[in-house]
PDB file of C-alpha atoms and ligand atoms in Angstrom:
ATOM      1  CA  MET A   6      86.068 270.652  79.657  1.00 79.00           C
ATOM      2  CA  PRO A   7      85.751 270.982  83.414  1.00 87.00           C
ATOM      3  CA  ARG A   8      88.993 270.664  85.253  1.00 91.00           C
ATOM      4  CA  TRP A   9      87.736 267.915  87.626  1.00 92.00           C
ATOM      5  CA  LEU A  10      86.928 265.748  84.618  1.00 93.00           C
ATOM      6  CA  VAL A  11      90.498 265.971  83.268  1.00 94.00           C
ATOM      7  CA  ILE A  12      91.979 265.123  86.690  1.00 94.00           C
ATOM      8  CA  GLY A  13      89.503 262.269  87.088  1.00 94.00           C
ATOM      9  CA  ALA A  14      90.441 260.828  83.658  1.00 94.00           C
ATOM     10  CA  PHE A  15      94.177 260.917  84.507  1.00 94.00           C
ATOM     11  CA  PHE A  16      93.495 259.236  87.837  1.00 95.00           C
ATOM     12  CA  LEU A  17      91.463 256.448  86.222  1.00 95.00           C
ATOM     13  CA  ALA A  18      94.170 255.903  83.571  1.00 94.00           C
ATOM     14  CA  ALA A  19      96.809 255.547  86.305  1.00 93.00           C
ATOM     15  CA  VAL A  20      94.673 253.093  88.302  1.00 95.00           C
ATOM     16  CA  ALA A  21      94.016 251.031  85.140  1.00 95.00           C
ATOM     17  CA  LEU A  22      97.776 250.440  84.845  1.00 94.00           C
ATOM     18  CA  ALA A  23      98.044 248.937  88.347  1.00 94.00           C
ATOM     19  CA  PRO A  24      97.089 245.326  87.368  1.00 94.00           C
ATOM     20  CA  PHE A  25      99.832 245.289  84.736  1.00 95.00           C
ATOM     21  CA  VAL A  26     102.366 246.507  87.259  1.00 94.00           C
ATOM     22  CA  LEU A  27     101.275 243.792  89.730  1.00 92.00           C
ATOM     23  CA  ILE A  28     101.437 241.073  87.055  1.00 93.00           C
ATOM     24  CA  ALA A  29     104.895 242.209  85.958  1.00 94.00           C
ATOM     25  CA  ARG A  30     106.077 242.131  89.569  1.00 92.00           C
ATOM     26  CA  ALA A  31     104.602 238.642  90.166  1.00 87.00           C
ATOM     27  CA  ARG A  32     106.565 237.337  87.207  1.00 91.00           C
ATOM     28  CA  VAL A  33     109.937 238.367  88.609  1.00 93.00           C
ATOM     29  CA  THR A  34     109.530 237.842  92.374  1.00 91.00           C
ATOM     30  CA  THR A  35     109.024 234.655  94.393  1.00 90.00           C
ATOM     31  CA  SER A  36     106.927 234.007  97.457  1.00 87.00           C
ATOM     32  CA  PRO A  37     106.914 231.140  99.956  1.00 87.00           C
ATOM     33  CA  ARG A  38     103.117 231.291 100.073  1.00 85.00           C
ATOM     34  CA  THR A  39     100.964 229.060  97.871  1.00 77.00           C
ATOM     35  CA  ARG A  40      99.303 231.073  95.199  1.00 75.00           C
ATOM     36  CA  ILE A  41      95.601 231.762  95.449  1.00 80.00           C
ATOM     37  CA  HIS A  42      93.801 228.756  94.086  1.00 79.00           C
ATOM     38  CA  PRO A  43      90.048 229.359  93.676  1.00 82.00           C
ATOM     39  CA  ILE A  44      89.410 226.018  91.933  1.00 81.00           C
ATOM     40  CA  LEU A  45      91.473 223.206  93.498  1.00 76.00           C
ATOM     41  CA  ASP A  46      93.207 221.195  90.793  1.00 77.00           C
ATOM     42  CA  MET A  47      94.810 217.808  91.431  1.00 79.00           C
ATOM     43  CA  ASP A  48      98.218 219.392  91.887  1.00 73.00           C
ATOM     44  CA  HIS A  49      96.897 220.985  95.052  1.00 73.00           C
ATOM     45  CA  GLN A  50      95.006 218.534  97.194  1.00 76.00           C
ATOM     46  CA  ALA A  51      94.920 217.017 100.628  1.00 81.00           C
ATOM     47  CA  LYS A  52      97.222 213.979 100.498  1.00 86.00           C
ATOM     48  CA  TYR A  53     100.223 212.427 102.209  1.00 90.00           C
ATOM     49  CA  LEU A  54     103.618 212.835 100.596  1.00 88.00           C
ATOM     50  CA  GLU A  55     106.525 210.446 101.175  1.00 86.00           C
ATOM     51  CA  GLN A  56     108.200 210.654 104.606  1.00 90.00           C
ATOM     52  CA  GLN A  57     105.257 212.497 106.133  1.00 93.00           C
ATOM     53  CA  THR A  58     103.615 211.522 109.402  1.00 94.00           C
ATOM     54  CA  ASN A  59     100.081 210.266 109.851  1.00 94.00           C
ATOM     55  CA  PRO A  60      98.698 209.969 113.380  1.00 94.00           C
ATOM     56  CA  PHE A  61      96.169 207.409 112.144  1.00 94.00           C
ATOM     57  CA  PHE A  62      98.804 204.661 112.348  1.00 94.00           C
ATOM     58  CA  ARG A  63     100.415 203.674 115.630  1.00 94.00           C
ATOM     59  CA  ASP A  64     103.965 204.077 114.277  1.00 93.00           C
ATOM     60  CA  GLY A  65     103.034 207.496 112.870  1.00 94.00           C
ATOM     61  CA  ARG A  66     104.292 206.736 109.362  1.00 93.00           C
ATOM     62  CA  ALA A  67     102.098 207.780 106.440  1.00 93.00           C
ATOM     63  CA  ALA A  68     103.888 205.442 104.001  1.00 92.00           C
ATOM     64  CA  ARG A  69     103.127 201.876 105.035  1.00 91.00           C
ATOM     65  CA  PRO A  70     106.023 199.359 105.030  1.00 90.00           C
ATOM     66  CA  PRO A  71     105.592 196.429 102.615  1.00 90.00           C
ATOM     67  CA  VAL A  72     104.093 193.238 104.041  1.00 92.00           C
ATOM     68  CA  PRO A  73     106.972 190.998 105.270  1.00 93.00           C
ATOM     69  CA  GLY A  74     108.008 188.559 102.565  1.00 89.00           C
ATOM     70  CA  THR A  75     106.772 190.780  99.726  1.00 92.00           C
ATOM     71  CA  VAL A  76     108.621 190.050  96.466  1.00 90.00           C
ATOM     72  CA  ALA A  77     108.705 192.685  93.760  1.00 89.00           C
ATOM     73  CA  ARG A  78     107.634 191.648  90.280  1.00 89.00           C
ATOM     74  CA  GLY A  79     110.389 189.958  88.300  1.00 84.00           C
ATOM     75  CA  GLN A  80     112.527 189.513  91.412  1.00 85.00           C
ATOM     76  CA  VAL A  81     111.842 185.929  92.417  1.00 88.00           C
ATOM     77  CA  TYR A  82     115.379 184.569  92.437  1.00 90.00           C
ATOM     78  CA  ALA A  83     114.309 181.020  93.142  1.00 89.00           C
ATOM     79  CA  ASP A  84     116.494 179.211  90.585  1.00 93.00           C
ATOM     80  CA  ASP A  85     119.538 178.049  92.585  1.00 94.00           C
ATOM     81  CA  HIS A  86     121.473 177.061  89.473  1.00 95.00           C
ATOM     82  CA  LEU A  87     120.965 180.355  87.632  1.00 95.00           C
ATOM     83  CA  TYR A  88     121.294 182.741  90.564  1.00 96.00           C
ATOM     84  CA  ARG A  89     123.601 180.974  93.026  1.00 95.00           C
ATOM     85  CA  GLY A  90     125.591 178.563  90.898  1.00 95.00           C
ATOM     86  CA  ARG A  91     124.425 175.591  92.951  1.00 96.00           C
ATOM     87  CA  VAL A  92     122.759 172.311  92.039  1.00 95.00           C
ATOM     88  CA  GLY A  93     121.534 170.130  94.896  1.00 92.00           C
ATOM     89  CA  GLY A  94     123.589 172.139  97.389  1.00 91.00           C
ATOM     90  CA  GLU A  95     126.874 171.554  95.477  1.00 96.00           C
ATOM     91  CA  TRP A  96     128.704 173.932  93.106  1.00 97.00           C
ATOM     92  CA  ALA A  97     127.196 173.518  89.649  1.00 96.00           C
ATOM     93  CA  THR A  98     129.408 171.829  87.078  1.00 96.00           C
ATOM     94  CA  THR A  99     127.108 172.770  84.197  1.00 96.00           C
ATOM     95  CA  PHE A 100     125.773 176.031  82.793  1.00 97.00           C
ATOM     96  CA  PRO A 101     122.096 176.866  83.441  1.00 96.00           C
ATOM     97  CA  PHE A 102     121.567 177.547  79.703  1.00 96.00           C
ATOM     98  CA  PRO A 103     123.383 176.464  76.525  1.00 96.00           C
ATOM     99  CA  ILE A 104     126.478 178.468  75.637  1.00 96.00           C
ATOM    100  CA  ASP A 105     126.491 179.404  71.953  1.00 96.00           C
ATOM    101  CA  GLU A 106     128.669 181.782  69.989  1.00 96.00           C
ATOM    102  CA  PRO A 107     126.720 185.008  70.776  1.00 97.00           C
ATOM    103  CA  LYS A 108     126.820 184.123  74.510  1.00 97.00           C
ATOM    104  CA  MET A 109     130.577 183.561  74.309  1.00 97.00           C
ATOM    105  CA  ALA A 110     131.044 186.880  72.482  1.00 97.00           C
ATOM    106  CA  ARG A 111     128.980 188.596  75.165  1.00 98.00           C
ATOM    107  CA  GLY A 112     131.114 186.940  77.845  1.00 98.00           C
ATOM    108  CA  GLN A 113     134.299 188.138  76.177  1.00 98.00           C
ATOM    109  CA  GLN A 114     132.982 191.687  75.965  1.00 98.00           C
ATOM    110  CA  ARG A 115     131.790 191.748  79.607  1.00 98.00           C
ATOM    111  CA  PHE A 116     135.048 190.122  80.736  1.00 98.00           C
ATOM    112  CA  THR A 117     137.041 192.841  78.986  1.00 97.00           C
ATOM    113  CA  ILE A 118     135.037 195.492  80.828  1.00 97.00           C
ATOM    114  CA  TYR A 119     134.795 193.996  84.308  1.00 97.00           C
ATOM    115  CA  CYS A 120     137.633 191.545  84.812  1.00 97.00           C
ATOM    116  CA  ALA A 121     140.513 192.314  82.443  1.00 97.00           C
ATOM    117  CA  PRO A 122     141.556 195.530  84.284  1.00 96.00           C
ATOM    118  CA  CYS A 123     142.716 193.311  87.168  1.00 96.00           C
ATOM    119  CA  HIS A 124     143.061 189.814  85.739  1.00 97.00           C
ATOM    120  CA  GLY A 125     144.530 190.807  82.353  1.00 96.00           C
ATOM    121  CA  LEU A 126     143.146 190.056  78.879  1.00 96.00           C
ATOM    122  CA  ALA A 127     144.419 186.464  78.981  1.00 95.00           C
ATOM    123  CA  GLY A 128     143.643 185.939  82.686  1.00 96.00           C
ATOM    124  CA  TYR A 129     147.191 185.754  84.060  1.00 96.00           C
ATOM    125  CA  GLY A 130     146.454 188.360  86.751  1.00 95.00           C
ATOM    126  CA  ASP A 131     148.526 190.969  84.921  1.00 94.00           C
ATOM    127  CA  GLY A 132     145.885 193.609  84.153  1.00 95.00           C
ATOM    128  CA  ILE A 133     146.568 197.318  84.043  1.00 95.00           C
ATOM    129  CA  ILE A 134     145.549 197.764  87.711  1.00 94.00           C
ATOM    130  CA  ALA A 135     147.901 194.999  88.814  1.00 92.00           C
ATOM    131  CA  ALA A 136     150.690 196.601  86.745  1.00 92.00           C
ATOM    132  CA  ARG A 137     150.066 199.986  88.336  1.00 93.00           C
ATOM    133  CA  ALA A 138     149.964 198.541  91.866  1.00 91.00           C
ATOM    134  CA  ASP A 139     153.295 196.830  91.185  1.00 89.00           C
ATOM    135  CA  GLN A 140     154.720 200.116  89.981  1.00 91.00           C
ATOM    136  CA  LEU A 141     153.513 201.936  93.119  1.00 91.00           C
ATOM    137  CA  GLN A 142     154.716 199.056  95.351  1.00 87.00           C
ATOM    138  CA  GLU A 143     151.377 199.265  97.177  1.00 79.00           C
ATOM    139  CA  PRO A 144     151.807 197.749 100.651  1.00 84.00           C
ATOM    140  CA  GLY A 145     149.294 194.971 101.326  1.00 84.00           C
ATOM    141  CA  TRP A 146     148.376 194.642  97.641  1.00 87.00           C
ATOM    142  CA  VAL A 147     147.099 191.170  96.823  1.00 90.00           C
ATOM    143  CA  PRO A 148     147.694 190.408  93.140  1.00 92.00           C
ATOM    144  CA  PRO A 149     144.661 189.168  91.161  1.00 95.00           C
ATOM    145  CA  ALA A 150     144.724 185.393  90.832  1.00 95.00           C
ATOM    146  CA  SER A 151     145.792 183.783  87.570  1.00 96.00           C
ATOM    147  CA  TYR A 152     143.098 181.605  85.989  1.00 97.00           C
ATOM    148  CA  HIS A 153     145.752 179.196  84.777  1.00 96.00           C
ATOM    149  CA  THR A 154     146.676 177.549  88.058  1.00 95.00           C
ATOM    150  CA  ASP A 155     145.508 173.981  88.681  1.00 94.00           C
ATOM    151  CA  LEU A 156     143.386 175.291  91.556  1.00 95.00           C
ATOM    152  CA  VAL A 157     141.320 177.720  89.497  1.00 96.00           C
ATOM    153  CA  ARG A 158     141.232 175.416  86.449  1.00 95.00           C
ATOM    154  CA  GLN A 159     139.599 172.738  88.576  1.00 96.00           C
ATOM    155  CA  ARG A 160     137.021 175.070  90.105  1.00 96.00           C
ATOM    156  CA  PRO A 161     133.475 174.069  89.094  1.00 97.00           C
ATOM    157  CA  VAL A 162     131.730 176.708  86.947  1.00 97.00           C
ATOM    158  CA  GLY A 163     129.304 177.347  89.824  1.00 97.00           C
ATOM    159  CA  HIS A 164     132.251 178.279  92.051  1.00 97.00           C
ATOM    160  CA  ILE A 165     133.581 180.806  89.530  1.00 97.00           C
ATOM    161  CA  PHE A 166     130.054 182.166  89.139  1.00 98.00           C
ATOM    162  CA  ASN A 167     129.916 182.609  92.907  1.00 97.00           C
ATOM    163  CA  THR A 168     133.315 184.325  92.907  1.00 97.00           C
ATOM    164  CA  ILE A 169     131.965 186.910  90.466  1.00 97.00           C
ATOM    165  CA  THR A 170     128.683 187.283  92.373  1.00 97.00           C
ATOM    166  CA  ASN A 171     130.048 187.625  95.910  1.00 96.00           C
ATOM    167  CA  GLY A 172     133.757 188.250  95.462  1.00 96.00           C
ATOM    168  CA  VAL A 173     136.424 186.145  97.105  1.00 94.00           C
ATOM    169  CA  ARG A 174     138.799 187.206  99.890  1.00 91.00           C
ATOM    170  CA  THR A 175     140.207 190.525  98.593  1.00 92.00           C
ATOM    171  CA  MET A 176     138.318 190.504  95.279  1.00 95.00           C
ATOM    172  CA  PRO A 177     135.159 192.645  95.414  1.00 95.00           C
ATOM    173  CA  ALA A 178     131.672 191.350  94.479  1.00 97.00           C
ATOM    174  CA  TYR A 179     130.383 192.040  90.976  1.00 97.00           C
ATOM    175  CA  GLY A 180     126.891 190.551  91.472  1.00 95.00           C
ATOM    176  CA  PRO A 181     125.329 193.936  92.117  1.00 95.00           C
ATOM    177  CA  GLN A 182     126.685 195.276  88.806  1.00 96.00           C
ATOM    178  CA  ILE A 183     126.512 192.341  86.399  1.00 97.00           C
ATOM    179  CA  PRO A 184     123.192 190.535  85.698  1.00 96.00           C
ATOM    180  CA  ALA A 185     123.200 186.754  86.324  1.00 96.00           C
ATOM    181  CA  GLU A 186     123.055 185.810  82.597  1.00 96.00           C
ATOM    182  CA  ASP A 187     126.091 187.991  81.902  1.00 97.00           C
ATOM    183  CA  ARG A 188     127.961 186.468  84.846  1.00 98.00           C
ATOM    184  CA  TRP A 189     127.445 183.026  83.336  1.00 98.00           C
ATOM    185  CA  ALA A 190     128.611 184.308  79.951  1.00 98.00           C
ATOM    186  CA  ILE A 191     131.775 185.595  81.654  1.00 98.00           C
ATOM    187  CA  VAL A 192     132.296 182.193  83.303  1.00 98.00           C
ATOM    188  CA  ALA A 193     132.081 180.602  79.843  1.00 97.00           C
ATOM    189  CA  TYR A 194     134.721 182.991  78.573  1.00 98.00           C
ATOM    190  CA  VAL A 195     136.975 182.304  81.585  1.00 97.00           C
ATOM    191  CA  ARG A 196     136.677 178.602  80.703  1.00 96.00           C
ATOM    192  CA  ALA A 197     137.609 179.417  77.095  1.00 95.00           C
ATOM    193  CA  LEU A 198     140.662 181.352  78.287  1.00 96.00           C
ATOM    194  CA  GLN A 199     141.707 178.443  80.497  1.00 96.00           C
ATOM    195  CA  ARG A 200     141.401 176.023  77.626  1.00 92.00           C
ATOM    196  CA  SER A 201     143.299 178.333  75.255  1.00 92.00           C
ATOM    197  CA  GLN A 202     146.272 178.544  77.641  1.00 92.00           C
ATOM    198  CA  ASN A 203     146.361 174.834  78.320  1.00 89.00           C
ATOM    199  CA  ALA A 204     145.699 173.402  74.882  1.00 86.00           C
ATOM    200  CA  THR A 205     147.216 170.247  73.438  1.00 85.00           C
ATOM    201  CA  ALA A 206     147.523 169.020  69.881  1.00 82.00           C
ATOM    202  CA  LYS A 207     144.173 167.282  70.437  1.00 84.00           C
ATOM    203  CA  ASP A 208     142.416 170.660  70.554  1.00 83.00           C
ATOM    204  CA  VAL A 209     143.631 171.560  67.065  1.00 85.00           C
ATOM    205  CA  PRO A 210     141.443 170.448  64.128  1.00 86.00           C
ATOM    206  CA  PRO A 211     143.322 167.624  62.335  1.00 86.00           C
ATOM    207  CA  GLU A 212     143.431 169.487  59.014  1.00 87.00           C
ATOM    208  CA  MET A 213     145.311 172.348  60.684  1.00 86.00           C
ATOM    209  CA  LEU A 214     147.887 170.208  62.504  1.00 84.00           C
ATOM    210  CA  PRO A 215     150.423 170.176  59.641  1.00 85.00           C
ATOM    211  CA  ALA A 216     150.481 173.984  59.674  1.00 84.00           C
ATOM    212  CA  LEU A 217     151.545 173.882  63.332  1.00 78.00           C
ATOM    213  CA  ARG A 218     154.546 171.613  62.869  1.00 68.00           C
TER     214      ARG A 218
HETATM  215  C1  LIG B 324     139.642 194.939  91.439  1.00 63.39           C
HETATM  216  C2  LIG B 324     140.410 193.856  90.864  1.00 63.39           C
HETATM  217  C3  LIG B 324     139.621 192.630  90.395  1.00 63.39           C
HETATM  218  C4  LIG B 324     138.618 192.571  89.474  1.00 63.39           C
HETATM  219  C5  LIG B 324     138.012 193.716  88.683  1.00 63.39           C
HETATM  220  C6  LIG B 324     138.254 191.187  89.354  1.00 63.39           C
HETATM  221  N1  LIG B 324     139.012 190.418  90.201  1.00 63.39           N
HETATM  222 FE1  LIG B 324     138.981 188.394  90.351  1.00 63.39          FE
HETATM  223  N2  LIG B 324     140.396 188.477  91.791  1.00 63.39           N
HETATM  224  C7  LIG B 324     141.003 189.615  92.249  1.00 63.39           C
HETATM  225  C8  LIG B 324     141.911 189.296  93.306  1.00 63.39           C
HETATM  226  C9  LIG B 324     142.765 190.305  94.061  1.00 63.39           C
HETATM  227  C10 LIG B 324     141.831 187.895  93.489  1.00 63.39           C
HETATM  228  C11 LIG B 324     142.595 187.062  94.502  1.00 63.39           C
HETATM  229  C12 LIG B 324     141.870 187.218  95.823  1.00 63.39           C
HETATM  230  C13 LIG B 324     142.691 186.695  96.977  1.00 63.39           C
HETATM  231  O1  LIG B 324     143.335 185.663  96.828  1.00 63.39           O
HETATM  232  O2  LIG B 324     142.613 187.343  98.020  1.00 63.39           O
HETATM  233  C14 LIG B 324     140.882 187.407  92.507  1.00 63.39           C
HETATM  234  C15 LIG B 324     140.545 186.065  92.345  1.00 63.39           C
HETATM  235  C16 LIG B 324     139.729 185.582  91.342  1.00 63.39           C
HETATM  236  C17 LIG B 324     139.478 184.180  91.076  1.00 63.39           C
HETATM  237  C18 LIG B 324     140.067 183.003  91.812  1.00 63.39           C
HETATM  238  C19 LIG B 324     139.247 182.708  93.021  1.00 63.39           C
HETATM  239  C20 LIG B 324     139.521 181.346  93.595  1.00 63.39           C
HETATM  240  O3  LIG B 324     138.833 180.430  93.193  1.00 63.39           O
HETATM  241  O4  LIG B 324     140.410 181.238  94.419  1.00 63.39           O
HETATM  242  C21 LIG B 324     138.618 184.121  90.008  1.00 63.39           C
HETATM  243  C22 LIG B 324     138.061 182.884  89.340  1.00 63.39           C
HETATM  244  C23 LIG B 324     138.323 185.495  89.636  1.00 63.39           C
HETATM  245  N3  LIG B 324     139.001 186.353  90.453  1.00 63.39           N
HETATM  246  C24 LIG B 324     137.480 185.846  88.597  1.00 63.39           C
HETATM  247  C25 LIG B 324     137.146 187.158  88.288  1.00 63.39           C
HETATM  248  C26 LIG B 324     136.200 187.510  87.258  1.00 63.39           C
HETATM  249  C27 LIG B 324     135.482 186.525  86.350  1.00 63.39           C
HETATM  250  C28 LIG B 324     136.118 188.872  87.238  1.00 63.39           C
HETATM  251  C29 LIG B 324     135.238 189.752  86.380  1.00 63.39           C
HETATM  252  C30 LIG B 324     133.818 189.645  86.653  1.00 63.39           C
HETATM  253  C31 LIG B 324     137.034 189.368  88.252  1.00 63.39           C
HETATM  254  N4  LIG B 324     137.631 188.301  88.864  1.00 63.39           N
HETATM  255  C32 LIG B 324     137.256 190.723  88.516  1.00 63.39           C
HETATM  256  C33 LIG B 324     140.800 190.906  91.784  1.00 63.39           C
HETATM  257  C34 LIG B 324     139.858 191.276  90.849  1.00 63.39           C
END
């Protein structure tokens, strides 16, 4: 075999390996440049991304602000009773929906999560946070209110609903965390707690009275 043929064959074999070397390198290195894209797919197209500028509009923003007064779907909070605890401009004295046993159970469960840490399981304002603040002698600490004062017992349900929604004085607002239906369920449970701590013999079913005496 002529010598030039052998050298030529070796050379061709070495060149044939080059694509594999390049592919192997591409798999382990990164590049800031967009890869070569002969056929433009939808992942690579001329379009505006969020927060980009667009000289077409006078304010230069590509993303257009919503039309003033736009209301997102499912966010029409028009019902004053359900969402603000008000009826005819006054604090509601009724619930916006009937309170049955599952609602009350839900209220108890939500109360235990959101309110009991401060107000205590029975609503005397002696929750674990209040106990800890007492222990630390926190200056400026305002103890959580007891639900069993005449003042809070006489609050209309709409007022208590509003207290949960927007907070009151030093108590923070829980409206952003608790949906309106759950806030009403909690109000129902607060009412149940108030009744339980202020019960008379009239609240006991007659057939159970003898057991009490
Ligand atoms: C971070 C502690 C904390 C949590 C949690 C908390 N509260 Fe309060 N709450 C307070 C404090 C403190 C006050 C008294 C505010 C004051 O007088 O400055 C108060 C006052 C109240 C009052 C009396 C307001 C009035 O009419 O004068 C009600 C009713 C009440 N809270 C209900 C709730 C309910 C229901 C929840 C659960 C959704 C809740 N709170 C969660 C701290 C808390």
